[in-house]
XYZ file of C-alpha atoms in Angstrom:
708
model
C 123.503 82.662 85.638
C 121.454 79.490 85.637
C 123.248 76.540 84.023
C 122.268 73.000 83.142
C 123.625 70.260 85.449
C 123.238 66.573 86.213
C 121.417 65.098 89.205
C 123.084 66.412 92.386
C 123.448 64.796 95.748
C 121.757 67.776 97.309
C 118.323 66.711 96.058
C 118.683 62.958 96.081
C 116.640 62.808 99.239
C 113.764 64.433 97.329
C 113.573 61.729 94.704
C 111.476 59.323 96.739
C 109.091 62.101 97.769
C 108.606 63.312 94.155
C 108.057 59.801 92.891
C 105.456 59.070 95.552
C 103.679 62.339 94.713
C 103.626 61.416 91.015
C 102.270 57.942 91.818
C 99.531 59.418 94.042
C 98.399 61.633 91.132
C 98.550 59.023 88.376
C 95.528 58.507 86.086
C 92.537 56.839 87.765
C 88.795 56.609 87.439
C 88.871 60.405 87.389
C 89.913 60.024 83.755
C 86.671 58.189 82.800
C 83.772 59.987 81.106
C 80.235 59.401 82.371
C 76.946 60.439 80.878
C 74.986 62.890 83.052
C 71.504 61.941 84.219
C 69.310 63.613 81.672
C 67.569 65.455 80.305
C 65.493 62.520 79.141
C 64.122 63.156 75.682
C 64.598 62.045 72.131
C 63.670 62.081 68.486
C 62.661 58.433 67.939
C 62.770 57.533 64.260
C 62.077 53.813 64.551
C 60.706 51.262 67.007
C 60.796 47.410 66.959
C 59.487 44.917 69.496
C 61.669 41.854 69.950
C 60.421 38.272 70.545
C 61.439 38.473 74.221
C 59.086 41.515 74.679
C 61.809 44.157 74.871
C 61.663 47.235 72.693
C 64.375 48.811 70.510
C 64.317 52.513 69.670
C 66.388 54.045 66.858
C 67.099 57.750 67.371
C 68.453 60.667 65.390
C 72.248 60.755 65.837
C 71.830 59.089 69.218
C 72.119 55.430 68.166
C 70.076 52.568 69.558
C 68.291 52.208 72.914
C 66.637 49.171 74.525
C 63.886 48.947 77.074
C 63.161 45.558 78.645
C 60.004 46.636 80.499
C 57.862 49.775 80.603
C 58.739 50.162 84.309
C 62.478 50.151 83.581
C 64.590 52.963 82.055
C 66.012 52.846 78.567
C 69.631 51.918 78.195
C 72.052 52.770 75.378
C 72.431 49.620 73.335
C 75.062 48.308 70.897
C 77.142 51.434 71.445
C 80.237 49.794 70.000
C 78.755 49.844 66.508
C 75.738 52.159 66.475
C 76.548 55.009 68.912
C 76.014 58.454 67.377
C 74.177 57.105 64.302
C 70.703 57.960 62.968
C 68.588 54.816 62.707
C 65.749 55.451 60.278
C 64.296 51.964 60.142
C 64.338 48.750 62.199
C 62.947 45.603 60.570
C 63.066 41.864 61.226
C 63.723 39.624 58.200
C 61.860 36.345 57.696
C 64.979 34.473 58.855
C 64.978 36.372 62.174
C 67.849 38.763 61.510
C 67.477 42.436 62.371
C 68.144 45.160 59.798
C 68.731 48.813 60.640
C 68.727 51.523 57.949
C 71.431 54.163 58.542
C 73.010 57.004 56.577
C 74.951 55.357 53.727
C 75.031 52.052 55.587
C 72.950 49.054 56.548
C 73.419 47.324 59.934
C 72.608 43.646 60.382
C 72.293 41.777 63.677
C 71.942 38.037 64.316
C 71.562 38.395 68.113
C 68.501 40.657 68.456
C 70.524 43.856 68.339
C 73.335 43.186 70.787
C 75.975 43.333 68.062
C 75.824 44.567 64.489
C 77.715 44.161 61.237
C 77.872 47.329 59.118
C 77.572 47.117 55.328
C 77.955 50.020 52.915
C 75.003 50.887 50.719
C 75.214 51.582 46.973
C 75.121 54.917 45.220
C 75.156 57.180 48.319
C 71.981 55.395 49.447
C 70.580 55.536 52.934
C 68.030 53.409 54.814
C 64.870 55.448 55.036
C 62.728 52.443 54.104
C 63.162 48.652 54.508
C 60.795 45.833 53.596
C 60.980 42.099 52.930
C 59.100 39.856 50.586
C 57.702 36.575 51.961
C 60.657 34.806 50.268
C 63.234 37.092 51.968
C 64.084 39.576 49.198
C 65.194 42.808 50.807
C 63.877 46.110 49.440
C 65.588 49.325 50.525
C 64.583 52.907 49.689
C 66.206 56.257 50.409
C 67.869 59.250 48.809
C 69.078 57.206 45.843
C 65.752 55.675 44.953
C 65.009 51.964 45.399
C 67.272 48.894 45.482
C 66.741 45.240 46.184
C 69.012 42.455 47.439
C 68.473 38.706 47.241
C 71.479 37.934 49.487
C 70.739 39.877 52.602
C 72.426 43.101 51.623
C 75.694 41.752 50.164
C 74.885 42.767 46.597
C 72.266 45.200 45.253
C 70.231 45.782 42.145
C 68.633 49.140 41.313
C 64.923 48.834 40.529
C 63.864 52.248 39.210
C 62.132 51.474 35.931
C 59.021 53.674 35.920
C 59.769 55.304 39.295
C 60.309 59.043 39.703
C 63.874 60.092 40.475
C 63.105 61.398 43.968
C 63.685 60.159 47.501
C 61.857 57.037 48.630
C 60.245 57.506 52.088
C 58.624 54.115 52.565
C 58.321 50.666 51.006
C 55.988 47.776 51.782
C 55.229 44.289 50.382
C 51.806 42.676 50.612
C 51.048 38.970 50.944
C 50.704 38.569 47.196
C 54.221 39.950 46.651
C 53.183 43.372 45.296
C 55.617 46.111 46.249
C 54.576 49.666 47.182
C 57.011 52.602 47.051
C 56.101 55.969 48.631
C 57.900 59.065 47.354
C 58.622 62.641 48.265
C 56.076 64.859 46.394
C 55.429 62.106 43.783
C 52.927 59.789 45.367
C 52.656 56.005 45.655
C 53.864 53.434 43.078
C 53.194 49.734 42.725
C 55.095 46.797 41.188
C 53.725 43.303 40.620
C 56.951 41.866 39.134
C 59.456 42.146 42.010
C 60.365 45.723 41.100
C 61.186 45.223 37.432
C 58.472 47.687 36.421
C 56.472 50.299 38.294
C 53.268 52.259 37.787
C 51.464 54.978 39.755
C 49.184 53.177 42.182
C 46.782 56.010 43.084
C 46.182 58.942 40.723
C 45.017 61.201 43.582
C 48.503 61.042 45.091
C 50.444 62.013 41.995
C 51.911 65.184 43.513
C 51.578 64.196 47.183
C 54.254 63.105 49.624
C 53.729 59.587 50.923
C 55.434 59.292 54.302
C 54.621 55.771 55.469
C 52.917 52.492 54.530
C 51.652 49.416 56.332
C 49.993 46.109 55.445
C 47.125 45.119 57.782
C 46.530 41.631 59.130
C 43.531 41.440 56.754
C 45.673 42.364 53.736
C 44.565 45.999 53.484
C 47.249 48.447 52.300
C 47.572 51.768 54.183
C 49.474 54.766 52.831
C 50.014 57.808 55.077
C 50.339 61.119 53.227
C 51.195 64.746 53.832
C 47.918 66.514 53.063
C 45.420 63.808 52.184
C 45.399 61.673 55.317
C 45.379 57.895 54.823
C 44.712 56.126 51.488
C 43.552 52.536 51.726
C 43.310 49.632 49.276
C 41.556 46.349 49.983
C 42.325 44.648 46.666
C 46.132 44.450 46.589
C 46.549 48.004 45.398
C 44.211 47.948 42.378
C 41.741 50.521 43.783
C 42.041 53.053 46.570
C 39.927 55.340 48.735
C 40.968 58.270 50.911
C 40.073 58.106 54.583
C 39.475 61.571 56.089
C 38.696 60.452 59.638
C 42.235 61.201 60.857
C 44.527 64.214 60.511
C 45.537 65.170 56.983
C 49.234 64.786 57.702
C 50.134 61.200 58.645
C 53.737 60.573 59.714
C 53.715 56.941 60.979
C 51.741 53.724 60.571
C 51.825 50.389 62.371
C 49.717 47.308 61.527
C 49.799 44.737 64.293
C 49.544 40.989 63.766
C 46.462 40.898 66.013
C 44.546 43.296 63.819
C 44.541 46.858 65.238
C 46.236 49.533 63.099
C 47.857 52.647 64.561
C 48.405 55.957 62.748
C 50.515 58.842 64.006
C 50.032 62.396 62.878
C 52.176 65.506 62.490
C 49.860 67.052 65.082
C 51.219 64.649 67.723
C 48.011 62.579 67.898
C 47.901 58.785 67.742
C 44.843 57.182 66.078
C 43.713 53.579 66.314
C 41.271 51.443 64.324
C 40.115 47.968 65.255
C 37.662 47.596 62.360
C 39.852 47.997 59.248
C 39.450 51.807 59.169
C 35.665 51.838 59.396
C 36.279 54.097 62.379
C 39.242 55.632 64.154
C 39.734 56.451 67.846
C 41.907 59.351 68.909
C 44.357 57.898 71.439
C 46.842 60.523 72.606
C 48.522 63.829 71.828
C 52.211 64.155 72.539
C 53.188 66.643 75.257
C 54.563 69.339 72.929
C 52.469 68.437 69.857
C 55.440 67.136 67.945
C 55.033 64.629 65.135
C 54.581 60.921 65.832
C 57.558 59.411 63.929
C 57.296 55.691 64.767
C 54.859 53.173 66.219
C 55.121 49.628 67.501
C 53.321 47.004 69.548
C 54.862 46.524 72.988
C 53.860 43.918 75.581
C 50.169 43.787 74.575
C 50.070 47.565 74.318
C 51.598 50.152 72.004
C 54.588 52.504 71.915
C 54.836 55.768 69.981
C 58.108 57.472 69.126
C 57.865 61.255 68.904
C 59.753 64.174 67.398
C 60.768 65.595 70.768
C 59.050 63.803 73.626
C 60.832 60.474 73.414
C 58.526 57.445 73.686
C 54.958 57.141 74.972
C 53.333 53.810 75.947
C 49.617 53.349 75.462
C 46.868 50.819 76.315
C 43.731 50.427 74.240
C 41.071 49.579 76.839
C 40.828 51.719 78.781
C 42.688 54.296 76.714
C 45.654 55.465 78.769
C 49.212 56.578 78.007
C 52.307 56.851 80.170
C 55.565 58.666 79.674
C 58.358 56.274 78.763
C 61.464 58.495 78.490
C 63.509 57.612 81.582
C 67.057 56.808 80.467
C 66.480 58.013 76.927
C 69.093 60.712 76.331
C 68.969 61.756 72.701
C 69.723 65.419 72.211
C 72.383 67.582 70.640
C 74.282 70.133 72.766
C 76.212 72.674 70.650
C 76.938 75.328 73.292
C 77.458 75.999 76.996
C 77.824 79.136 79.097
C 77.774 79.947 82.823
C 77.234 82.817 85.191
C 79.040 84.146 88.294
C 76.982 81.873 90.546
C 78.296 78.763 88.777
C 74.977 78.038 87.067
C 75.648 76.362 83.734
C 73.342 76.817 80.759
C 73.240 74.574 77.743
C 71.321 75.020 74.527
C 69.672 72.477 72.337
C 68.187 73.487 68.988
C 65.474 70.841 68.917
C 63.960 70.029 72.293
C 63.852 72.269 75.386
C 66.068 74.948 73.865
C 67.663 76.217 77.102
C 68.377 74.152 80.226
C 70.347 75.005 83.358
C 72.326 73.142 86.008
C 73.108 74.276 89.534
C 75.282 71.239 90.393
C 78.134 71.482 87.921
C 76.300 69.887 85.045
C 75.153 66.632 86.640
C 71.382 67.395 86.568
C 69.386 69.776 84.409
C 66.084 71.670 84.512
C 64.242 73.556 81.731
C 65.031 77.289 81.556
C 63.187 78.336 78.373
C 60.248 80.195 79.951
C 57.903 77.539 78.563
C 58.561 78.616 75.010
C 60.313 76.850 72.107
C 62.673 79.123 70.174
C 65.233 76.869 68.429
C 68.121 78.339 70.448
C 71.536 77.817 68.831
C 73.916 79.807 71.060
C 74.163 81.468 74.475
C 76.342 83.802 76.507
C 76.267 85.622 79.855
C 76.931 89.254 80.578
C 79.515 89.090 83.433
C 78.449 92.475 84.874
C 74.877 91.463 85.730
C 74.557 87.736 84.874
C 71.982 88.472 82.127
C 71.645 85.439 79.853
C 71.525 86.067 76.067
C 70.568 83.493 73.387
C 70.504 83.556 69.635
C 67.587 82.162 67.586
C 66.272 82.315 64.003
C 64.096 85.213 65.268
C 66.743 87.339 66.847
C 68.325 87.672 70.282
C 66.461 87.104 73.563
C 67.676 87.832 77.077
C 66.681 86.673 80.551
C 67.395 88.451 83.841
C 66.180 85.543 85.995
C 68.174 82.516 84.773
C 65.677 81.573 82.059
C 62.334 81.887 83.875
C 61.214 84.825 81.646
C 62.582 86.175 78.362
C 62.590 89.475 76.386
C 63.235 89.714 72.652
C 65.999 92.127 71.567
C 65.751 92.895 67.866
C 65.674 96.720 67.490
C 67.919 97.648 64.580
C 68.480 94.026 63.612
C 67.153 93.634 60.035
C 68.622 90.170 59.658
C 67.478 88.207 62.728
C 68.681 84.697 61.861
C 71.295 84.519 64.643
C 73.879 81.743 64.732
C 76.223 83.128 67.396
C 76.033 85.602 70.328
C 79.012 86.622 72.431
C 79.757 89.257 75.137
C 83.089 91.068 75.387
C 84.776 92.292 78.610
C 83.768 95.811 77.496
C 80.089 94.763 77.842
C 79.512 94.873 74.067
C 77.215 92.116 72.759
C 77.873 90.687 69.304
C 75.350 88.776 67.187
C 76.497 86.996 64.055
C 73.638 86.316 61.645
C 73.503 84.098 58.563
C 74.305 86.170 55.482
C 77.616 87.462 56.899
C 75.954 90.097 59.080
C 77.621 91.067 62.361
C 75.638 93.222 64.778
C 76.815 94.944 67.947
C 74.840 96.278 70.919
C 76.349 98.693 73.403
C 73.244 98.993 75.553
C 72.620 95.462 76.827
C 70.708 94.404 73.695
C 68.172 97.216 73.605
C 69.403 98.290 70.163
C 71.737 96.871 67.516
C 73.966 98.295 64.799
C 75.314 96.453 61.771
C 79.104 96.771 61.988
C 80.445 94.310 59.413
C 79.173 92.155 56.543
C 82.391 91.236 54.782
C 84.869 88.927 56.593
C 86.113 87.742 53.252
C 82.645 86.461 52.378
C 82.849 84.018 55.250
C 80.193 83.227 57.903
C 81.397 83.777 61.494
C 81.423 80.430 63.307
C 83.120 81.270 66.626
C 84.202 84.323 68.581
C 86.426 84.822 71.661
C 87.886 87.709 73.664
C 91.023 88.487 75.668
C 90.716 89.925 79.167
C 91.384 93.420 77.822
C 88.870 93.257 74.988
C 90.785 92.079 71.879
C 88.334 90.119 69.739
C 89.015 87.078 67.559
C 86.398 85.892 65.070
C 86.704 82.601 63.186
C 84.887 82.022 59.894
C 83.907 78.953 57.934
C 85.643 79.901 54.674
C 87.708 83.073 55.201
C 89.975 82.262 58.119
C 90.541 84.214 61.325
C 90.049 87.904 62.068
C 91.074 90.212 64.905
C 89.659 93.496 66.129
C 91.522 95.924 68.460
C 88.714 98.500 68.651
C 85.711 96.616 70.009
C 84.654 95.242 66.653
C 84.621 98.435 64.598
C 87.485 97.352 62.325
C 88.962 93.921 61.611
C 92.158 92.536 60.164
C 92.933 89.056 58.848
C 95.470 87.066 60.897
C 96.413 84.026 58.852
C 100.222 83.760 59.179
C 101.129 80.127 59.761
C 97.592 78.789 59.438
C 96.905 75.958 56.986
C 93.142 76.240 56.576
C 90.526 78.963 56.135
C 87.992 76.939 58.097
C 87.830 77.880 61.769
C 85.743 75.505 63.892
C 86.885 76.497 67.377
C 88.865 79.055 69.368
C 90.182 78.997 72.961
C 92.058 81.742 74.778
C 94.029 81.614 78.043
C 95.841 84.579 79.524
C 98.658 82.305 80.614
C 98.818 79.890 77.683
C 97.826 81.851 74.597
C 95.316 81.479 71.799
C 94.353 78.101 70.253
C 92.684 77.608 66.878
C 90.897 74.475 65.736
C 90.015 73.502 62.218
C 89.436 70.326 60.183
C 92.135 67.997 61.463
C 94.289 70.983 62.571
C 95.275 72.719 65.820
C 97.467 75.821 66.010
C 98.650 77.908 68.969
C 99.726 81.560 69.119
C 101.615 83.221 71.983
C 101.331 86.699 70.431
C 97.573 87.053 70.070
C 97.442 85.793 66.515
C 100.419 87.581 64.925
C 102.076 84.202 64.325
C 100.933 80.601 64.699
C 102.551 77.307 65.484
C 101.053 74.086 64.185
C 100.729 71.361 66.834
C 98.547 69.001 64.823
C 101.147 66.207 64.473
C 99.292 62.864 64.713
C 95.821 64.286 65.586
C 93.060 62.308 63.813
C 91.574 63.952 60.741
C 88.219 65.383 61.802
C 86.775 68.770 62.708
C 87.958 70.165 66.037
C 84.794 71.714 67.510
C 85.978 72.351 71.088
C 89.216 73.172 72.935
C 89.875 73.293 76.673
C 93.076 74.129 78.548
C 94.124 72.122 81.600
C 95.623 73.948 84.635
C 99.036 72.863 83.515
C 98.490 74.442 80.089
C 97.976 71.205 78.137
C 95.174 71.553 75.596
C 92.435 68.946 75.058
C 90.219 68.962 71.948
C 86.754 67.660 71.206
C 86.311 66.330 67.684
C 83.590 65.207 65.334
C 83.368 61.410 65.378
C 86.810 60.961 66.999
C 86.014 62.120 70.565
C 88.498 63.755 72.977
C 92.275 63.999 72.547
C 94.875 65.736 74.733
C 98.273 67.082 73.739
C 101.401 65.559 75.309
C 103.843 68.458 74.970
C 106.884 66.386 75.862
C 106.215 63.730 73.206
C 104.578 66.277 70.894
C 101.700 64.020 70.014
C 98.001 63.625 70.711
C 96.513 60.846 72.803
C 92.858 59.739 73.086
C 90.844 60.224 76.280
C 87.652 58.447 75.358
C 87.071 55.894 78.121
C 83.303 55.889 78.795
C 82.568 58.260 75.926
C 80.409 56.134 73.660
C 79.240 59.065 71.496
C 82.465 60.555 70.092
C 80.980 63.483 68.193
C 81.806 66.422 70.527
C 80.425 69.848 69.684
C 81.209 71.885 72.817
C 83.328 71.922 76.036
C 82.744 73.667 79.302
C 84.879 73.579 82.460
C 82.762 73.886 85.612
C 83.737 75.608 88.857
C 85.250 72.363 90.177
C 87.522 71.910 87.195
C 85.450 69.080 85.705
C 85.028 69.090 81.938
C 81.620 68.826 80.271
C 81.295 67.655 76.668
C 78.159 68.371 74.626
C 77.708 65.661 72.010
C 75.814 65.434 68.738
C 73.045 63.025 69.694
C 73.583 61.728 73.265
C 73.529 64.813 75.458
C 76.287 65.592 77.935
C 79.223 63.648 79.251
C 81.422 64.756 82.189
C 84.929 63.913 83.354
C 86.514 65.032 86.626
C 89.270 67.081 84.972
C 90.503 68.229 81.592
C 92.356 65.140 80.259
C 96.127 65.371 80.254
C 97.280 61.770 80.810
C 98.932 62.781 84.101
C 97.721 64.352 87.283
C 97.280 68.083 86.764
C 98.338 70.917 88.982
C 95.763 73.399 90.191
C 95.400 76.697 88.352
C 97.175 78.623 91.148
C 99.834 76.570 92.916
C 100.380 77.360 96.593
C 103.756 78.894 97.498
C 105.547 78.895 100.861
C 105.493 82.096 102.854
C 109.240 82.446 102.334
C 109.403 81.944 98.553
C 107.114 83.212 95.787
C 107.287 82.668 92.019
C 105.995 84.884 89.226
C 104.425 84.321 86.771
C 102.934 81.019 87.734
C 102.233 79.309 85.338
C 105.136 80.418 83.143
C 105.401 79.795 79.410
C 108.110 77.479 78.123
C 111.381 79.386 77.410
C 110.096 82.204 79.621
C 111.492 84.148 82.566
C 110.585 83.029 86.100
C 111.035 85.592 88.884
C 112.040 84.125 92.289
C 111.409 86.346 95.351
C 112.312 85.677 99.027
C 110.637 87.432 101.923
C 114.045 88.288 103.412
C 117.497 88.821 101.907
C 119.995 85.946 101.910
C 122.547 85.846 104.684
C 124.893 83.945 102.392
C 125.081 82.803 98.804
C 122.579 80.115 97.864
C 121.999 77.507 95.193
C 118.803 77.612 93.117
C 117.675 74.189 91.844
C 114.868 73.424 89.424
C 113.531 69.884 89.795
C 110.958 68.075 87.655
C 108.227 65.743 88.955
C 110.534 62.720 88.733
C 113.029 64.333 91.052
C 115.556 65.164 88.316
C 117.541 68.357 88.590
C 117.025 70.032 85.245
C 118.728 73.398 86.005
C 120.884 74.900 88.783
C 122.241 78.334 89.504
C 123.559 80.660 92.229
C 121.905 83.494 94.145
C 124.235 86.115 95.585
C 124.551 87.035 99.270
C 122.273 89.860 100.352
C 119.849 89.437 97.493
C 116.140 88.542 97.791
C 115.182 88.266 94.106
C 116.496 86.503 91.003
C 115.197 85.982 87.497
C 115.585 82.549 85.978
C 115.756 82.558 82.164
C 114.260 79.177 81.524
C 115.129 77.425 78.226
C 112.563 75.248 76.502
C 111.147 72.601 78.863
C 108.239 70.184 78.506
C 104.981 71.383 79.989
C 104.314 70.158 83.520
C 104.866 70.751 87.247
C 108.322 71.769 88.566
C 109.819 72.746 91.945
C 112.242 75.578 92.682
C 114.534 75.061 95.716
C 116.682 77.768 97.218
C 119.417 76.233 99.445
C 121.701 78.388 101.590
C 123.930 77.613 104.561
C 121.149 78.425 106.993
C 117.917 77.445 105.281
C 116.215 75.632 102.420
C 112.860 76.733 100.976
C 110.857 75.639 97.949
C 107.766 76.356 95.832
C 106.107 74.697 92.857
C 105.339 76.199 89.487
C 103.897 75.138 86.158
C 105.397 75.387 82.709
C 102.772 75.653 79.993
C 102.789 73.032 77.248
C 104.416 73.888 73.953
């Protein structure tokens, strides 16, 4: 029998060796996240040129970027305060301060954007629109209408008398102090008394969406609309005329101090006038035809922020445009998958849809077959490496790593796919909005509806065991399990605190992990029972889970970043060094053991290993030729089988030593035996060594205990 003992003299000589090994594997730069080099793209909501000639770009959920020169790449800027945010507007106040309109907040900078102070906005307001009067009064429009502040955003006054109760898209102030407010589906309004009262400015726009406004150097007022092009007033908003020389759908306007006015369209074209709209010149169409969302002057030229092509830089004479996206990484990555060759695929719902990496995730190339499909999810068929993706128009598959694609929709009446997954039995599952789960048993050629209940919950995640047991997590109805390839399902909720399932992770050696809002549970019996290991985990949605070789789990969270579980201390510790966007949506472990994190807004970050706080053992530890251990890894409180190649000539001691050289258990093996079973009590997860010491020989091997 194996019994507990104190440190023995027999292994004292091993202490120095174990300590030096632990020191050699202590945390290092390997525990630092780094952003991968691309893909370079972005949805640029706002642009602002600074007095020093550099340019700021506000992105959607990607924070702020700065470019000092058109020949230099963009760099993430002010990540300590603005990383991961959507920056709808960037404006300079008359006193020189910068103001950034965010969701529910206003950011203010006194050092040209290097640092920012965040102030909450009133009434669930956001910063779609910002303008200043010549005297410095701040006007802010958004979801909650229009507000003004006379103290730089410290206090606010609602100014809605006469305005429709709809979202404000844009606000402008002319030299005479008149204020213009552009609304969603309700036109353009004008106030001549600092916002105390409002009246419809242009009757033709009564039921039209006004997207943007600008005040020209000559005092002309420009209003960009959805459907009627540009409306212009030359008499401080008293009368208007509609200009039809540009596209009907205007999405951005910029009036420069030197006179030229730029207009951007939903068709991706930039227009320019140098004669107060007497004529317009078509300047450039964005690469994919996406909307022009923002415009700015930039070093005696112009810059255009687009819906998916990042930033373009243009000159007037001669008319020329250059790509200006290097360094701009603003995309959301909700899913990864990989094939048997180690090629990793990531999906992005907005830009290039599917991209692939042949170098472990460090560089990426487009793999969408030159088509845009709004891909949400992806998986690979292990048998043949076919790649399957889910879109709002059904499932597509590629047999050549994304070069060409075939649509698979036969039998699929609901084609709005949110999740695709492939089981070890080669069955493909497609979960569609509306609680519809389809299954294909012929590589996607045909589909059958197999379930539309799941407690009225939408399936959010799905995972499989090596022998085909299926687990499906839902958004509102908890977790389900199928033992017959998806034909029937049963609810497995025992020990779970929430019905929201945001992530699942399965390991043959370490069990099943379940993530929810601020919760993590683990099951060692395939979901029959669950143990809560949340403890001091921050309260946020757990969207990703990865298991280190030692069995320690790491989680990726919304807003909070990456945390790993310390089984010995039974608490969670952050692993966020270098991770400036902390909204993680997906994890993927590459063939080298490095961990990729897909973020909401800033692409992909990579770290050399799954964070554990200590050096991690490899998945399969080498054993000596004389001694083998099974299973390896072994679960805590499990049985470890020790086998020698030859029988013992005499009785031997069996010693279990931890990484600090401490003997944690000892026992005796009988003469003539070659095998023993060690019934291990509960031990912290980590690396251990078994030593068998007889009168004629000593042999050892390492093993791993999975974290609790």
